[in-house]
mmCIF file of C-alpha atoms in Angstrom:
data_model
loop_
_atom_site.group_PDB
_atom_site.id
_atom_site.type_symbol
_atom_site.label_atom_id
_atom_site.label_comp_id
_atom_site.label_asym_id
_atom_site.label_seq_id
_atom_site.Cartn_x
_atom_site.Cartn_y
_atom_site.Cartn_z
ATOM 1 C CA MET N 212 -35.688 -43.493 -22.223
ATOM 2 C CA ASN N 213 -34.716 -42.723 -18.631
ATOM 3 C CA PRO N 214 -37.251 -43.746 -15.961
ATOM 4 C CA ASP N 215 -39.235 -41.054 -14.175
ATOM 5 C CA LEU N 216 -39.066 -42.873 -10.848
ATOM 6 C CA VAL N 217 -36.566 -44.962 -8.918
ATOM 7 C CA ILE N 218 -38.118 -47.361 -6.406
ATOM 8 C CA GLY N 219 -35.544 -48.129 -3.733
ATOM 9 C CA VAL N 220 -35.933 -51.208 -1.523
ATOM 10 C CA PRO N 221 -33.486 -51.815 1.349
ATOM 11 C CA CYS N 222 -33.086 -55.384 2.548
ATOM 12 C CA TYR N 223 -31.526 -56.816 5.709
ATOM 13 C CA ASN N 224 -32.748 -60.381 6.289
ATOM 14 C CA GLY N 225 -35.817 -60.741 4.074
ATOM 15 C CA ALA N 226 -34.335 -62.222 0.898
ATOM 16 C CA ARG N 227 -36.563 -65.303 1.172
ATOM 17 C CA THR N 228 -39.445 -64.172 3.359
ATOM 18 C CA LEU N 229 -40.190 -60.602 2.267
ATOM 19 C CA LEU N 230 -38.270 -59.334 -0.751
ATOM 20 C CA PRO N 231 -39.784 -61.676 -3.379
ATOM 21 C CA TYR N 232 -43.324 -60.653 -2.427
ATOM 22 C CA CYS N 233 -42.467 -56.957 -2.312
ATOM 23 C CA LEU N 234 -40.867 -57.044 -5.772
ATOM 24 C CA LEU N 235 -43.676 -59.166 -7.217
ATOM 25 C CA GLY N 236 -46.175 -56.581 -6.030
ATOM 26 C CA ILE N 237 -44.181 -53.756 -7.583
ATOM 27 C CA ARG N 238 -43.835 -55.537 -10.920
ATOM 28 C CA THR N 239 -47.507 -56.450 -11.204
ATOM 29 C CA ARG N 240 -49.015 -53.242 -9.826
ATOM 30 C CA SER N 241 -46.870 -50.350 -11.066
ATOM 31 C CA GLY N 242 -47.778 -50.029 -14.726
ATOM 32 C CA GLU N 243 -45.274 -49.880 -17.586
ATOM 33 C CA MET N 244 -41.778 -50.924 -16.537
ATOM 34 C CA SER N 245 -40.283 -48.135 -18.654
ATOM 35 C CA ARG N 246 -41.664 -45.598 -16.178
ATOM 36 C CA TYR N 247 -39.603 -46.792 -13.236
ATOM 37 C CA GLU N 248 -36.516 -48.637 -12.091
ATOM 38 C CA ILE N 249 -36.272 -50.878 -9.022
ATOM 39 C CA VAL N 250 -33.030 -50.849 -7.053
ATOM 40 C CA VAL N 251 -32.403 -53.196 -4.123
ATOM 41 C CA VAL N 252 -29.645 -52.613 -1.583
ATOM 42 C CA ASP N 253 -28.608 -55.463 0.720
ATOM 43 C CA ASP N 254 -27.383 -54.040 4.030
ATOM 44 C CA SER N 255 -26.977 -57.372 5.825
ATOM 45 C CA GLY N 256 -23.210 -57.597 5.487
ATOM 46 C CA LYS N 257 -23.689 -61.374 5.179
ATOM 47 C CA PRO N 258 -22.467 -63.113 1.995
ATOM 48 C CA GLU N 259 -25.111 -65.851 2.196
ATOM 49 C CA HIS N 260 -27.931 -63.344 2.382
ATOM 50 C CA GLN N 261 -26.363 -61.195 -0.326
ATOM 51 C CA ALA N 262 -26.320 -64.152 -2.703
ATOM 52 C CA GLU N 263 -30.013 -64.797 -2.056
ATOM 53 C CA SER N 264 -31.129 -61.173 -2.351
ATOM 54 C CA LYS N 265 -29.129 -60.738 -5.560
ATOM 55 C CA ALA N 266 -30.840 -63.758 -7.107
ATOM 56 C CA VAL N 267 -34.273 -62.400 -6.150
ATOM 57 C CA ALA N 268 -33.460 -58.947 -7.519
ATOM 58 C CA GLU N 269 -32.255 -60.394 -10.803
ATOM 59 C CA HIS N 270 -35.374 -62.539 -11.106
ATOM 60 C CA PHE N 271 -37.545 -59.425 -10.920
ATOM 61 C CA LYS N 272 -35.214 -57.365 -13.150
ATOM 62 C CA ALA N 273 -34.179 -55.069 -10.331
ATOM 63 C CA ARG N 274 -30.727 -53.566 -10.052
ATOM 64 C CA TRP N 275 -28.880 -54.969 -7.019
ATOM 65 C CA LEU N 276 -26.364 -53.247 -4.749
ATOM 66 C CA CYS N 277 -24.888 -54.221 -1.406
ATOM 67 C CA HIS N 278 -22.914 -52.881 1.519
ATOM 68 C CA GLU N 279 -19.955 -55.065 2.428
ATOM 69 C CA GLN N 280 -20.792 -54.471 6.091
ATOM 70 C CA ASN N 281 -24.058 -53.582 7.809
ATOM 71 C CA ARG N 282 -24.276 -49.783 7.894
ATOM 72 C CA GLY N 283 -27.911 -49.192 8.840
ATOM 73 C CA ILE N 284 -31.011 -48.345 6.871
ATOM 74 C CA THR N 285 -30.133 -44.649 6.651
ATOM 75 C CA ALA N 286 -26.988 -45.452 4.687
ATOM 76 C CA GLY N 287 -29.054 -47.833 2.591
ATOM 77 C CA TRP N 288 -31.473 -45.035 1.722
ATOM 78 C CA ASN N 289 -28.614 -42.786 0.643
ATOM 79 C CA THR N 290 -27.127 -45.560 -1.472
ATOM 80 C CA LEU N 291 -30.485 -46.105 -3.166
ATOM 81 C CA CYS N 292 -31.141 -42.405 -3.772
ATOM 82 C CA ARG N 293 -27.680 -41.843 -5.232
ATOM 83 C CA SER N 294 -27.804 -44.914 -7.458
ATOM 84 C CA SER N 295 -30.038 -43.257 -10.046
ATOM 85 C CA ASP N 296 -30.645 -39.934 -11.773
ATOM 86 C CA ALA N 297 -34.432 -40.377 -11.863
ATOM 87 C CA PRO N 298 -36.176 -37.120 -10.891
ATOM 88 C CA ASN N 299 -38.500 -38.860 -8.410
ATOM 89 C CA ILE N 300 -37.568 -41.237 -5.597
ATOM 90 C CA VAL N 301 -39.649 -43.524 -3.403
ATOM 91 C CA LEU N 302 -38.299 -45.793 -0.652
ATOM 92 C CA LEU N 303 -40.230 -48.924 0.311
ATOM 93 C CA ASN N 304 -39.455 -51.386 3.075
ATOM 94 C CA ASP N 305 -39.324 -54.955 1.809
ATOM 95 C CA ASP N 306 -42.350 -55.703 4.020
ATOM 96 C CA ILE N 307 -44.577 -53.445 1.876
ATOM 97 C CA ILE N 308 -46.944 -54.675 -0.834
ATOM 98 C CA VAL N 309 -48.037 -51.890 -3.174
ATOM 99 C CA SER N 310 -51.546 -51.354 -4.544
ATOM 100 C CA ARG N 311 -52.620 -50.851 -8.134
ATOM 101 C CA ASP N 312 -52.282 -47.216 -9.335
ATOM 102 C CA TRP N 313 -49.942 -46.282 -6.513
ATOM 103 C CA VAL N 314 -47.311 -44.918 -8.912
ATOM 104 C CA ASP N 315 -49.852 -42.652 -10.626
ATOM 105 C CA ALA N 316 -51.047 -41.226 -7.315
ATOM 106 C CA TYR N 317 -47.522 -40.694 -6.013
ATOM 107 C CA LEU N 318 -46.129 -39.021 -9.138
ATOM 108 C CA TYR N 319 -49.250 -36.893 -9.615
ATOM 109 C CA PHE N 320 -48.909 -35.479 -6.103
ATOM 110 C CA LEU N 321 -45.221 -34.665 -6.535
ATOM 111 C CA LYS N 322 -45.808 -32.974 -9.895
ATOM 112 C CA GLU N 323 -48.828 -30.953 -8.807
ATOM 113 C CA ASN N 324 -47.474 -29.876 -5.397
ATOM 114 C CA PRO N 325 -43.962 -28.440 -5.779
ATOM 115 C CA HIS N 326 -44.336 -26.913 -2.306
ATOM 116 C CA ALA N 327 -44.336 -30.406 -0.726
ATOM 117 C CA GLY N 328 -41.263 -31.977 0.814
ATOM 118 C CA ALA N 329 -41.346 -35.680 1.721
ATOM 119 C CA VAL N 330 -44.534 -37.543 0.774
ATOM 120 C CA GLY N 331 -45.717 -40.646 2.590
ATOM 121 C CA LEU N 332 -48.029 -43.402 1.449
ATOM 122 C CA GLY N 333 -50.605 -44.754 3.890
ATOM 123 C CA PHE N 334 -51.207 -48.454 4.444
ATOM 124 C CA HIS N 335 -53.269 -51.250 5.913
ATOM 125 C CA PHE N 336 -51.612 -53.803 8.197
ATOM 126 C CA ILE N 337 -51.459 -57.441 7.133
ATOM 127 C CA ALA N 338 -49.914 -60.712 8.348
ATOM 128 C CA ARG N 339 -47.561 -62.996 6.438
ATOM 129 C CA GLU N 340 -50.333 -65.520 5.873
ATOM 130 C CA ASP N 341 -52.213 -62.868 3.858
ATOM 131 C CA LEU N 342 -49.517 -62.624 1.180
ATOM 132 C CA THR N 343 -50.621 -65.443 -1.117
ATOM 133 C CA ALA N 344 -54.193 -64.173 -1.346
ATOM 134 C CA LEU N 345 -53.116 -60.544 -1.609
ATOM 135 C CA LEU N 346 -50.813 -61.222 -4.558
ATOM 136 C CA ALA N 347 -53.151 -63.603 -6.400
ATOM 137 C CA SER N 348 -53.927 -60.865 -8.931
ATOM 138 C CA PRO N 349 -53.125 -57.158 -9.424
ATOM 139 C CA ASP N 350 -56.512 -56.206 -7.975
ATOM 140 C CA ALA N 351 -56.554 -58.678 -5.080
ATOM 141 C CA LYS N 352 -57.267 -57.407 -1.580
ATOM 142 C CA VAL N 353 -57.499 -58.951 1.859
ATOM 143 C CA VAL N 354 -59.103 -57.929 5.139
ATOM 144 C CA PRO N 355 -56.668 -55.651 7.000
ATOM 145 C CA ARG N 356 -55.374 -56.561 10.462
ATOM 146 C CA HIS N 357 -55.128 -54.715 13.744
ATOM 147 C CA HIS N 358 -51.498 -53.580 14.025
ATOM 148 C CA GLU N 359 -51.051 -55.035 17.515
ATOM 149 C CA THR N 360 -53.424 -57.974 17.890
ATOM 150 C CA LYS N 361 -53.129 -59.058 14.230
ATOM 151 C CA GLU N 362 -56.839 -59.867 14.312
ATOM 152 C CA ARG N 363 -58.820 -59.122 11.142
ATOM 153 C CA LEU N 364 -60.746 -55.856 11.317
ATOM 154 C CA ARG N 365 -64.494 -55.506 11.042
ATOM 155 C CA PRO N 366 -65.707 -53.818 7.826
ATOM 156 C CA GLU N 367 -66.653 -50.616 9.631
ATOM 157 C CA GLU N 368 -63.065 -50.332 10.859
ATOM 158 C CA TYR N 369 -61.446 -50.162 7.436
ATOM 159 C CA LEU N 370 -63.914 -49.680 4.573
ATOM 160 C CA HIS N 371 -63.999 -45.900 5.068
ATOM 161 C CA ARG N 372 -60.222 -45.536 4.786
ATOM 162 C CA GLY N 373 -58.688 -43.895 1.732
ATOM 163 C CA GLY N 374 -60.917 -40.817 1.654
ATOM 164 C CA GLY N 375 -60.119 -37.281 2.715
ATOM 165 C CA ARG N 376 -57.337 -34.975 1.622
ATOM 166 C CA PRO N 377 -53.586 -35.451 1.991
ATOM 167 C CA GLY N 378 -52.596 -34.772 5.588
ATOM 168 C CA ARG N 379 -49.716 -32.504 6.537
ATOM 169 C CA VAL N 380 -47.404 -34.305 8.951
ATOM 170 C CA MET N 381 -44.166 -33.767 10.820
ATOM 171 C CA CYS N 382 -42.712 -36.650 8.839
ATOM 172 C CA PRO N 383 -44.066 -39.450 6.642
ATOM 173 C CA PRO N 384 -43.915 -43.124 7.656
ATOM 174 C CA GLY N 385 -40.429 -44.443 6.984
ATOM 175 C CA CYS N 386 -41.714 -47.695 5.507
ATOM 176 C CA ALA N 387 -43.125 -46.001 2.368
ATOM 177 C CA PHE N 388 -42.229 -42.445 1.420
ATOM 178 C CA GLY N 389 -40.324 -40.363 -1.082
ATOM 179 C CA PHE N 390 -39.579 -36.980 -2.616
ATOM 180 C CA THR N 391 -38.241 -35.358 -5.750
ATOM 181 C CA ARG N 392 -34.523 -35.488 -6.390
ATOM 182 C CA ASP N 393 -34.163 -31.726 -6.132
ATOM 183 C CA LYS N 394 -35.592 -31.851 -2.584
ATOM 184 C CA TYR N 395 -33.175 -34.636 -1.660
ATOM 185 C CA ASP N 396 -30.245 -32.645 -3.032
ATOM 186 C CA LEU N 397 -31.441 -29.460 -1.334
ATOM 187 C CA VAL N 398 -30.838 -30.898 2.148
ATOM 188 C CA GLY N 399 -27.905 -33.140 1.216
ATOM 189 C CA GLY N 400 -29.668 -36.450 1.696
ATOM 190 C CA PHE N 401 -30.057 -38.439 4.905
ATOM 191 C CA ASP N 402 -27.951 -37.819 8.000
ATOM 192 C CA GLU N 403 -26.278 -41.171 8.679
ATOM 193 C CA SER N 404 -25.508 -40.282 12.297
ATOM 194 C CA MET N 405 -29.136 -41.387 12.834
ATOM 195 C CA ARG N 406 -28.417 -44.946 11.766
ATOM 196 C CA GLN N 407 -31.811 -46.664 12.074
ATOM 197 C CA PHE N 408 -34.447 -44.312 13.505
ATOM 198 C CA TYR N 409 -35.513 -40.665 13.268
ATOM 199 C CA ASN N 410 -33.970 -40.550 9.785
ATOM 200 C CA GLU N 411 -37.281 -39.738 8.097
ATOM 201 C CA SER N 412 -37.956 -37.195 10.861
ATOM 202 C CA ASP N 413 -34.605 -35.540 10.210
ATOM 203 C CA ILE N 414 -34.960 -35.157 6.443
ATOM 204 C CA SER N 415 -38.559 -33.987 6.808
ATOM 205 C CA THR N 416 -37.580 -31.416 9.424
ATOM 206 C CA ALA N 417 -34.739 -30.232 7.173
ATOM 207 C CA LEU N 418 -37.130 -29.861 4.233
ATOM 208 C CA CYS N 419 -39.717 -28.139 6.396
ATOM 209 C CA ALA N 420 -37.099 -25.659 7.588
ATOM 210 C CA GLN N 421 -36.481 -24.837 3.902
ATOM 211 C CA GLY N 422 -40.195 -24.236 3.304
ATOM 212 C CA PHE N 423 -41.317 -27.687 2.156
ATOM 213 C CA PRO N 424 -43.672 -29.476 4.597
ATOM 214 C CA SER N 425 -44.415 -33.177 4.388
ATOM 215 C CA TYR N 426 -47.676 -34.971 3.606
ATOM 216 C CA VAL N 427 -49.252 -38.420 3.653
ATOM 217 C CA LEU N 428 -51.516 -39.478 0.792
ATOM 218 C CA PRO N 429 -54.968 -40.848 1.663
ATOM 219 C CA HIS N 430 -55.220 -43.029 -1.446
ATOM 220 C CA PRO N 431 -54.319 -45.651 -2.474
ATOM 221 C CA LEU N 432 -53.430 -47.460 0.729
ATOM 222 C CA LEU N 433 -50.562 -49.945 0.565
ATOM 223 C CA TRP N 434 -50.188 -53.139 2.627
ATOM 224 C CA HIS N 435 -47.644 -53.469 5.435
ATOM 225 C CA ILE N 436 -46.390 -56.449 7.434
ATOM 226 C CA TRP N 437 -45.752 -54.418 10.585
ATOM 227 C CA SER N 438 -42.123 -54.403 11.879
ATOM 228 C CA ALA N 439 -41.322 -57.650 10.084
ATOM 229 C CA THR N 440 -37.566 -57.030 9.958
ATOM 230 C CA PHE N 441 -37.103 -55.990 13.585
ATOM 231 C CA ARG N 442 -39.185 -58.878 14.917
ATOM 232 C CA SER N 443 -36.948 -61.350 13.117
ATOM 233 C CA ALA N 444 -33.632 -59.552 13.754
ATOM 234 C CA PRO N 445 -33.358 -58.650 17.464
ATOM 235 C CA GLU N 446 -29.684 -57.843 16.997
ATOM 236 C CA LEU N 447 -30.730 -54.609 15.291
ATOM 237 C CA LEU N 448 -32.210 -53.420 18.599
ATOM 238 C CA ALA N 449 -29.476 -54.712 20.900
ATOM 239 C CA ASP N 450 -27.959 -51.293 21.723
ATOM 240 C CA ASP N 451 -31.255 -49.371 21.979
ATOM 241 C CA PRO N 452 -30.798 -47.529 18.673
ATOM 242 C CA MET N 453 -34.100 -45.684 18.996
ATOM 243 C CA THR N 454 -32.931 -43.812 22.104
ATOM 244 C CA ARG N 455 -29.519 -43.144 20.562
ATOM 245 C CA ASP N 456 -30.892 -41.855 17.267
ATOM 246 C CA ARG N 457 -33.560 -39.772 18.934
ATOM 247 C CA GLN N 458 -30.845 -38.072 20.979
ATOM 248 C CA LYS N 459 -28.951 -37.309 17.774
ATOM 249 C CA TYR N 460 -32.096 -35.783 16.330
ATOM 250 C CA VAL N 461 -32.749 -33.624 19.422
ATOM 251 C CA GLU N 462 -29.119 -32.465 19.517
ATOM 252 C CA LYS N 463 -29.374 -31.392 15.893
ATOM 253 C CA TRP N 464 -32.748 -29.652 15.938
ATOM 254 C CA GLY N 465 -33.364 -28.714 19.568
ATOM 255 C CA GLY N 466 -36.707 -28.688 21.312
ATOM 256 C CA ASP N 467 -38.639 -31.386 23.092
ATOM 257 C CA PHE N 468 -39.585 -33.974 20.478
ATOM 258 C CA ALA N 469 -41.386 -36.357 22.817
ATOM 259 C CA VAL N 470 -43.966 -36.910 20.086
ATOM 260 C CA THR N 471 -43.903 -34.019 17.628
ATOM 261 C CA ASP N 472 -42.989 -30.399 18.059
ATOM 262 C CA PRO N 473 -44.673 -27.500 16.237
ATOM 263 C CA LYS N 474 -41.412 -25.566 16.085
ATOM 264 C CA PHE N 475 -40.897 -26.231 12.393
ATOM 265 C CA MET N 476 -44.492 -26.797 11.364
ATOM 266 C CA ALA N 477 -46.077 -23.684 12.882
ATOM 267 C CA ARG N 478 -44.384 -21.329 10.446
ATOM 268 C CA PHE N 479 -46.543 -22.753 7.662
ATOM 269 C CA LYS N 480 -49.883 -21.922 9.236
ATOM 270 C CA ASP N 481 -50.222 -18.696 7.224
ATOM 271 C CA GLN N 482 -48.999 -20.169 3.939
ATOM 272 C CA PRO N 483 -51.368 -21.524 1.265
ATOM 273 C CA THR N 484 -52.360 -25.095 2.021
ATOM 274 C CA GLU N 485 -54.035 -26.014 -1.270
ATOM 275 C CA VAL N 486 -53.059 -29.454 -2.466
ATOM 276 C CA ARG N 487 -53.855 -31.502 -5.565
ATOM 277 C CA TRP N 488 -54.109 -35.275 -5.472
ATOM 278 C CA LEU N 489 -55.657 -38.317 -7.083
ATOM 279 C CA SER N 490 -58.589 -39.402 -4.978
ATOM 280 C CA LEU N 491 -60.815 -42.451 -5.263
ATOM 281 C CA ASP N 492 -62.880 -40.420 -7.738
ATOM 282 C CA GLY N 493 -60.054 -38.833 -9.745
ATOM 283 C CA PRO N 494 -58.079 -35.557 -9.488
ATOM 284 C CA ARG N 495 -59.011 -33.241 -6.648
ATOM 285 C CA SER N 496 -57.860 -29.844 -5.465
ATOM 286 C CA GLU N 497 -58.618 -28.367 -2.069
#
């Protein structure tokens, strides 16, 4: 039986510090293994790291791929998407820990909302020292952190999260998002001229231009060790890739994208906005 979902995890330098925890979370919190396949791509270009990431992938029964040279996360995403025929795709950074029932919520939204393009998954921020407690059991939780100070939040700052309806966005967060395979094929995948940044913006803009806006799910929230790869790999930022990739994006789509631009979103204001999703209390439609 072919899996309904491929979970793609790119890896650059986290074979020891991130990838094992990410894959453990997926294996213990994603339901029956027959429903999905995990594929890891190592984009480090470093044989030592490749050996370590391959061993971790094999331990968690994930398929392992690698790039002989570092090509950037955008190429990694394309490699992951094209490695499987599964009808649904989700891409997770290796600094993401999933929550129980996340697969159900994700697949339900894609099935019930064929008008949607890319779909993001929201998250709480955590620190590395939270990992042991967070992964102690499938239902374990920890107190979320402030994304900048890393201080633990007060209950009133996080207990209300996870409610509401799915939000329409210019693009989903690149650390945890996905789409159906037909949407990926419709726009030809990711544009690798944007090597590290603005890649999720580009594919979301392309889908939006075809009539498929993007959303972020309110529930369940995942757990994210904020910018873990970039903080530990300054070489990835040495040539200011954010400025370079943003320029590529602006050259391709036009407009002033200082933050977001309504150019491609405004056309949907008169279209039906009903969505169906799995909320904290079960299926909802609004």
